[in-house]
mmCIF file of N, CA and C in Angstrom:
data_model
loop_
_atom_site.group_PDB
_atom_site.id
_atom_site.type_symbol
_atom_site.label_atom_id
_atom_site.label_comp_id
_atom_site.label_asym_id
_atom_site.label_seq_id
_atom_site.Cartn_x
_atom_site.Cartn_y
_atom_site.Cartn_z
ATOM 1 N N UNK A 1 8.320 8.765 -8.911
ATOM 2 C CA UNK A 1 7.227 8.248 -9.710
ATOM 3 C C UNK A 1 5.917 8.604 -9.010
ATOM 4 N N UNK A 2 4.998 9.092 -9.922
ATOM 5 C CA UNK A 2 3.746 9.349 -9.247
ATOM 6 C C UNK A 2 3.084 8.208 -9.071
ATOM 7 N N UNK A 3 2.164 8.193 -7.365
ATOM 8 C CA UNK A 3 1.624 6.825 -6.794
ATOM 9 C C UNK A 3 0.281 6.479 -7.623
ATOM 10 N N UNK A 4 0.062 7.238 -8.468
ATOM 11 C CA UNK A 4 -1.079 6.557 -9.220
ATOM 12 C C UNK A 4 -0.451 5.635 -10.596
ATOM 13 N N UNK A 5 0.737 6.041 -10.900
ATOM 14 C CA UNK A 5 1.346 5.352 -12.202
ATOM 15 C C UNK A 5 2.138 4.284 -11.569
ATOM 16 N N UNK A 6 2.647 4.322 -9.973
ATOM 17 C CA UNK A 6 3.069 3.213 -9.236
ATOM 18 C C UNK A 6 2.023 2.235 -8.962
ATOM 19 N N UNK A 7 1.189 2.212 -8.402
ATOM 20 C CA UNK A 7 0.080 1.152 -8.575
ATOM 21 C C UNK A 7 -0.651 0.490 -9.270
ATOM 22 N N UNK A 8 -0.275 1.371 -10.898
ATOM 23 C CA UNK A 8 -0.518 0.585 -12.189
ATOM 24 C C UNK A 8 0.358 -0.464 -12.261
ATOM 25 N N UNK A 9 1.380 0.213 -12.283
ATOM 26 C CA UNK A 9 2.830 -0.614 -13.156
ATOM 27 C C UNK A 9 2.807 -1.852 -12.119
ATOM 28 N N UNK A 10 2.744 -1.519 -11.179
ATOM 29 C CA UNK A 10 3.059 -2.780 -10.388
ATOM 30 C C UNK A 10 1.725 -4.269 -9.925
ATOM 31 N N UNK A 11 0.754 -3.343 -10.762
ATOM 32 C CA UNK A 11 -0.706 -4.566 -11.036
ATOM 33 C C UNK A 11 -1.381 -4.324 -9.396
ATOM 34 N N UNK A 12 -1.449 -2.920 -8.935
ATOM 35 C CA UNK A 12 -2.082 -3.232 -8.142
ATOM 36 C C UNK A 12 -3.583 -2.873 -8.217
ATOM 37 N N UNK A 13 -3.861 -1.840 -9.048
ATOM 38 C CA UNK A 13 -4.781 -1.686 -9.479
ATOM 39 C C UNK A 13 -4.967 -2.394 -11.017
ATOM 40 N N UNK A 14 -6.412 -2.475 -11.701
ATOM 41 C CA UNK A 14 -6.146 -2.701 -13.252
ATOM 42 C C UNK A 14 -5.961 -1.578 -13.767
ATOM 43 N N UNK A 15 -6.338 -0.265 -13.719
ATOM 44 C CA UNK A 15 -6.020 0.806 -14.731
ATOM 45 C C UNK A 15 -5.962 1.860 -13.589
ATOM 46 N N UNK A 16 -4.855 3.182 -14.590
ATOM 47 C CA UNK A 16 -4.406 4.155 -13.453
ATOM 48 C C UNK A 16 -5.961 4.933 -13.216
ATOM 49 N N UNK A 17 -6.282 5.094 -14.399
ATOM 50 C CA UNK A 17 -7.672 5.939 -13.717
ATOM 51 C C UNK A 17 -8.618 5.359 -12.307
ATOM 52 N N UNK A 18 -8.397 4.299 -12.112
ATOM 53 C CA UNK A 18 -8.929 3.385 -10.764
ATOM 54 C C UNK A 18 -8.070 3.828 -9.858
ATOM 55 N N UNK A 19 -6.975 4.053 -9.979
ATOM 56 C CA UNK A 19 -5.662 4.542 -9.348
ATOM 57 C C UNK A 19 -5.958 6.091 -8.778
ATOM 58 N N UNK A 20 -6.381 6.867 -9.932
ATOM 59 C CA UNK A 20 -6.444 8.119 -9.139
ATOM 60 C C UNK A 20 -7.837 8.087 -8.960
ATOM 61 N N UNK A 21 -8.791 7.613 -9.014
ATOM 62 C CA UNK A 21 -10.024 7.210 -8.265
ATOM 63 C C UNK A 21 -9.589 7.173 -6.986
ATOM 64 N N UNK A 22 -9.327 6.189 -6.148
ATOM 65 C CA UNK A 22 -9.098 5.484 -5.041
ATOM 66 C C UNK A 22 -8.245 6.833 -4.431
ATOM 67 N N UNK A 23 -7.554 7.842 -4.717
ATOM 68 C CA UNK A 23 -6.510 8.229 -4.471
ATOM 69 C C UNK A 23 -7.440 9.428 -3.645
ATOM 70 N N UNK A 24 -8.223 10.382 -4.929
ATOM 71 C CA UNK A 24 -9.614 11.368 -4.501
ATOM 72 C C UNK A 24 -10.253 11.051 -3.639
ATOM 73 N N UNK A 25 -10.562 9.355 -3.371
ATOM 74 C CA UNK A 25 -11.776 9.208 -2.041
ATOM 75 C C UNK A 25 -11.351 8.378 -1.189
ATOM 76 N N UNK A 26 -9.534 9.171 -1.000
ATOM 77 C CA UNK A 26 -9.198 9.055 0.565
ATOM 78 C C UNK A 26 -9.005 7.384 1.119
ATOM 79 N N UNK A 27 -9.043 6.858 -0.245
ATOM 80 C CA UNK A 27 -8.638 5.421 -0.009
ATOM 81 C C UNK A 27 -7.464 4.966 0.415
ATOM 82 N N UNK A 28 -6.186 5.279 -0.338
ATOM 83 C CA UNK A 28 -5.231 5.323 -0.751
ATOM 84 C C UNK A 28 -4.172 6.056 0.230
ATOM 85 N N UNK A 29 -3.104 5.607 1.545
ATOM 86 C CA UNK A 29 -2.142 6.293 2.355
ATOM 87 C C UNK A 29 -0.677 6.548 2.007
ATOM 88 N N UNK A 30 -0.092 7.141 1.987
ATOM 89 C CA UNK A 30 1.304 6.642 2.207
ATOM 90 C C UNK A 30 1.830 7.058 3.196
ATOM 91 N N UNK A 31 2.558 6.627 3.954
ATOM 92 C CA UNK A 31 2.849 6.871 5.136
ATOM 93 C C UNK A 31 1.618 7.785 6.406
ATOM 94 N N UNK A 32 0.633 7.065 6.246
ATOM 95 C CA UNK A 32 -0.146 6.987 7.177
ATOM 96 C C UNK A 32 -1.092 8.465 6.862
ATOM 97 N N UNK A 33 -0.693 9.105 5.918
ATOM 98 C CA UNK A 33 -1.725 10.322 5.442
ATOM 99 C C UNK A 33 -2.153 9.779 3.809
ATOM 100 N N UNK A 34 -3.540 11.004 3.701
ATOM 101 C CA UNK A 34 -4.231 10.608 2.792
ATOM 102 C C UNK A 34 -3.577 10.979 1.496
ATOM 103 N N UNK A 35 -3.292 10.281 0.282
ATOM 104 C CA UNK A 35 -2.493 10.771 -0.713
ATOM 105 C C UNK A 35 -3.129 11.133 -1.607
ATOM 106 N N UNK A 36 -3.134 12.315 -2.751
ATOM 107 C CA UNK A 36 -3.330 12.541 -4.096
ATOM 108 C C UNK A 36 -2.233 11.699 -4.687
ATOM 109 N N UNK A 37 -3.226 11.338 -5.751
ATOM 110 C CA UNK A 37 -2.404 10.644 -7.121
ATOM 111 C C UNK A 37 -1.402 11.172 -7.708
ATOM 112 N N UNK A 38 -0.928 12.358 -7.456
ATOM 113 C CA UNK A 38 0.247 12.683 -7.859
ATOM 114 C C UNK A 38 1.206 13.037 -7.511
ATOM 115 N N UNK A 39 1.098 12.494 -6.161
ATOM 116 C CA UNK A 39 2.223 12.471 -5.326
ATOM 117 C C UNK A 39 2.861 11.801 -5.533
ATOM 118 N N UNK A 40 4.685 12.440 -5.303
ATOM 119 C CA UNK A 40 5.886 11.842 -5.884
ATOM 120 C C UNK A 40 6.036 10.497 -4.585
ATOM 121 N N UNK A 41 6.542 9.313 -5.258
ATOM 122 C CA UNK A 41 6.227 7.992 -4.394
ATOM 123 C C UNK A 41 7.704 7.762 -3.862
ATOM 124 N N UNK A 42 8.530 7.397 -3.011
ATOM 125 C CA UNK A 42 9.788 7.060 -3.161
ATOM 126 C C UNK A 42 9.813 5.856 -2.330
ATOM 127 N N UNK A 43 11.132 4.738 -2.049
ATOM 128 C CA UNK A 43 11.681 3.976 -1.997
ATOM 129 C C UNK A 43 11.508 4.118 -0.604
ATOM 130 N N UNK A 44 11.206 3.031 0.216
ATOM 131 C CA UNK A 44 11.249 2.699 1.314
ATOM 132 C C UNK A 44 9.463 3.558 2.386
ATOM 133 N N UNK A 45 9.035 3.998 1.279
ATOM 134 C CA UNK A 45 7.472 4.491 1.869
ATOM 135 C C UNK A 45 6.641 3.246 1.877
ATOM 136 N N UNK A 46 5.869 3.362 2.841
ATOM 137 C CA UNK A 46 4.514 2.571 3.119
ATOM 138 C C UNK A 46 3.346 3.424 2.697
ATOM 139 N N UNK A 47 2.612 1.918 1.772
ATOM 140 C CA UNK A 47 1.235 2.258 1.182
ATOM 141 C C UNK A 47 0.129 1.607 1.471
ATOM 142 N N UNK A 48 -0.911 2.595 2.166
ATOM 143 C CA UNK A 48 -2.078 1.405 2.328
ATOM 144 C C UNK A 48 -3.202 1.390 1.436
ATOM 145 N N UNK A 49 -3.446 1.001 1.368
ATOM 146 C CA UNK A 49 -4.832 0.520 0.088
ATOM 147 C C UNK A 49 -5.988 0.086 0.950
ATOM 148 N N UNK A 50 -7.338 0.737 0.454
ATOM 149 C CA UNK A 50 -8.555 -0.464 1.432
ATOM 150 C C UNK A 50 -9.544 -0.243 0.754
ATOM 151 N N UNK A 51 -9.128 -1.082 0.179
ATOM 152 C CA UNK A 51 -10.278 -1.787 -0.672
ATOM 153 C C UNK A 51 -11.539 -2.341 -0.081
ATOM 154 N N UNK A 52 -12.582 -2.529 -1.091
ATOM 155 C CA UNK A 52 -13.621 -2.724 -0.220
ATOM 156 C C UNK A 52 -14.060 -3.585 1.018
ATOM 157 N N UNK A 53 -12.861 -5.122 0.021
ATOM 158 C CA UNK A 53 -13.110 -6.168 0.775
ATOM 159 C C UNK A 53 -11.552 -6.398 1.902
ATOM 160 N N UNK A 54 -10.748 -5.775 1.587
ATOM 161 C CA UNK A 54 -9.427 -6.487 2.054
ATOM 162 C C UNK A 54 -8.524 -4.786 2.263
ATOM 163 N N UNK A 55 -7.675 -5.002 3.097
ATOM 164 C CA UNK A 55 -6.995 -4.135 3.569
ATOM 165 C C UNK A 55 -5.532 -4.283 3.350
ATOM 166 N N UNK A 56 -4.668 -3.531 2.402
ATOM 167 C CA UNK A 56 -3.685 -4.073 1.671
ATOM 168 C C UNK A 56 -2.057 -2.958 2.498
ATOM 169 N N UNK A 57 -1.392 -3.119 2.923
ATOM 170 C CA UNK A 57 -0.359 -2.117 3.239
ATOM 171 C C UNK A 57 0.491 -2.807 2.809
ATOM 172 N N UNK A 58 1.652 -1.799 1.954
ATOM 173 C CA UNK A 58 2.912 -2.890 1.032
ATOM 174 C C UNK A 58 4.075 -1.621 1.271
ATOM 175 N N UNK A 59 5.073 -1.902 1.265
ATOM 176 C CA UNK A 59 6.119 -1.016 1.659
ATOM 177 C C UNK A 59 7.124 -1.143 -0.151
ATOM 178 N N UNK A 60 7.305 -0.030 -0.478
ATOM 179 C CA UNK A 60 8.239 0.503 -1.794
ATOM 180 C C UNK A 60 9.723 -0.104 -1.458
ATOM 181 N N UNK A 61 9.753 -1.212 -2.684
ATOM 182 C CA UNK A 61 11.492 -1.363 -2.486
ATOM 183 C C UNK A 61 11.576 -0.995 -3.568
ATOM 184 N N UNK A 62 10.959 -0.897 -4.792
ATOM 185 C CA UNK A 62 12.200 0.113 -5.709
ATOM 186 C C UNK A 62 10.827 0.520 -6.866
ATOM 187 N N UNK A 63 11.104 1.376 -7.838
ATOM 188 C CA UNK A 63 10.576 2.144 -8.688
ATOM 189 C C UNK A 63 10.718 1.390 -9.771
ATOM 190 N N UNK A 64 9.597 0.936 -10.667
ATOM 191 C CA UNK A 64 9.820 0.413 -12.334
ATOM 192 C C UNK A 64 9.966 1.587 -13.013
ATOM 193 N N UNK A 65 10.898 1.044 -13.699
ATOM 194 C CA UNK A 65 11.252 2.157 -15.232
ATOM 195 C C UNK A 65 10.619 2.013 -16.296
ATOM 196 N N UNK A 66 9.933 1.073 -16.271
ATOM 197 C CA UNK A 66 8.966 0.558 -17.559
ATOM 198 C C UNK A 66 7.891 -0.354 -17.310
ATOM 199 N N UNK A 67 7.146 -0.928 -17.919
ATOM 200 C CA UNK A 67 5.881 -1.833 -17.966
ATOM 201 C C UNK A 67 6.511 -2.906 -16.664
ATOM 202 N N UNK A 68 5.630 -3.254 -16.463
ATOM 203 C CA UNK A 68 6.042 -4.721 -15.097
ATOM 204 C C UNK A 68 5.320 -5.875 -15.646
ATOM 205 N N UNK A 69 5.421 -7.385 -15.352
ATOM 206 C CA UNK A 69 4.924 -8.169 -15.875
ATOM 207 C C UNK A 69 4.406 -8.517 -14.818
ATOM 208 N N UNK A 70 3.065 -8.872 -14.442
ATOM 209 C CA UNK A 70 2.312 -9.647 -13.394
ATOM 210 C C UNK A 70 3.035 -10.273 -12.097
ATOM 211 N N UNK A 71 3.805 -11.338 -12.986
ATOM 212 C CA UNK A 71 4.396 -12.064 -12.377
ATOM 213 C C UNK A 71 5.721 -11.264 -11.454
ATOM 214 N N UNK A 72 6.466 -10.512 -12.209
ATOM 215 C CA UNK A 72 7.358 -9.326 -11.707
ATOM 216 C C UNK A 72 6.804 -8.507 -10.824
ATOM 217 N N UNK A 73 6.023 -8.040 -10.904
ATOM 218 C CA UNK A 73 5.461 -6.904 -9.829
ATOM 219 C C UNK A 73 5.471 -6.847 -8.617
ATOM 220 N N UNK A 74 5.904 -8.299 -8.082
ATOM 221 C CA UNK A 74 5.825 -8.291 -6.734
ATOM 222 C C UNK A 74 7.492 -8.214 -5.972
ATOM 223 N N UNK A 75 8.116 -8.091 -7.096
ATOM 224 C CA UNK A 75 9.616 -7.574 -6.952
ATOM 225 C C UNK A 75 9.910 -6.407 -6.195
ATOM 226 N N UNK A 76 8.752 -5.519 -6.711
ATOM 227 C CA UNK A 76 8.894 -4.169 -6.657
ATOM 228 C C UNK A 76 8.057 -3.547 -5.435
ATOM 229 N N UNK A 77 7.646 -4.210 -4.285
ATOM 230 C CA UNK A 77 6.550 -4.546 -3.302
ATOM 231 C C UNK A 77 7.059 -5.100 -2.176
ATOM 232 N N UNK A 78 7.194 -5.083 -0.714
ATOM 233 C CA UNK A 78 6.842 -5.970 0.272
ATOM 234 C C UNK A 78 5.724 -5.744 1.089
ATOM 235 N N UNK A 79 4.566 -6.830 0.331
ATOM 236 C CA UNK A 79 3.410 -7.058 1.756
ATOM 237 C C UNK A 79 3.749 -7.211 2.871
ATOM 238 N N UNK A 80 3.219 -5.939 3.491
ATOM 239 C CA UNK A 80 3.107 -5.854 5.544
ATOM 240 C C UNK A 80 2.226 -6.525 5.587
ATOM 241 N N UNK A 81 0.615 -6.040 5.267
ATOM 242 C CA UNK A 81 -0.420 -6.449 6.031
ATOM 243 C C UNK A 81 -1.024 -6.894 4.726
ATOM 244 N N UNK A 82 -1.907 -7.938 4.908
ATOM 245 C CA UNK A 82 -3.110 -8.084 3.989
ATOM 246 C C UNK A 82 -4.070 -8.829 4.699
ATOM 247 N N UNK A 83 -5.255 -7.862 4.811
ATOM 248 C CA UNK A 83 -6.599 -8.789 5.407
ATOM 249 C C UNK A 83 -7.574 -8.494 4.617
ATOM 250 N N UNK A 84 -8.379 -9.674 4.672
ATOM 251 C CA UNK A 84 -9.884 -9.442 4.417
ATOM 252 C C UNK A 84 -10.348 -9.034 5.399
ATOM 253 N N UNK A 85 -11.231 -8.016 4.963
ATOM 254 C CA UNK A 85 -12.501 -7.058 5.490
ATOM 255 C C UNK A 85 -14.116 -8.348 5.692
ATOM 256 N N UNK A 86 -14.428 -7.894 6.728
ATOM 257 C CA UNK A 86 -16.088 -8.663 6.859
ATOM 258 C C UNK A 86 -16.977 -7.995 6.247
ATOM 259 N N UNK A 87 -17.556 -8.191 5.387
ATOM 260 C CA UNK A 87 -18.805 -7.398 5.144
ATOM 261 C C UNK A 87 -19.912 -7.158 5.857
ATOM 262 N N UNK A 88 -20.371 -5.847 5.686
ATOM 263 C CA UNK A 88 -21.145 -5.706 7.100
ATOM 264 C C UNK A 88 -22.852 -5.860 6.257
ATOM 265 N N UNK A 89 -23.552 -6.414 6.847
ATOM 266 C CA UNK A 89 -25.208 -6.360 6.285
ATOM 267 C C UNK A 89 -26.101 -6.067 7.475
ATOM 268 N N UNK A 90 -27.159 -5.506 6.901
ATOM 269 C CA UNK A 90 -28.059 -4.450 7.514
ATOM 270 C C UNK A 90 -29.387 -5.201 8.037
#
């Protein structure tokens, strides 16, 4: 499954185009390198996310075959890390 249609389905982003946003500006890791959005995602990879405010790494236990429900999505996920980020002011 491509990691930009994986981070939809599973609600981590709201829409894939945010998905392959994040993906172009080097936001977005899997296994510790920078990923394009259309890279094939598999089972047991680590993903980091860093977002503006919070720093998200979740490890792949399995692939949806179809839509995910909110509440479901975290089936398909184990959070390693999650921190909030400090904002920095000038």
């Amino acid at each position: 499954m491509r990691l930009d249609v994986y981070l939809k389905k599973c609600c981590l982003v709201k829409q894939r185009s945010e998905a392959k946003k994040a993906c172009d500006n080097g936001i977005v890791q899997v296994d510790g390198l920078p990923s394009k959005a259309g890279r094939l995602l598999h089972v047991g990879q680590q993903v980091v996310i860093a977002f503006t405010d919070r720093l998200l790494e979740i490890e792949v236990l399995s692939l949806p075959l179809g839509n995910v429900s909110k509440r479901e999505a975290s089936n398909y996920y184990r959070v390693i890390r999650d921190e909030m980020l400090e904002s920095e002011f000038f």
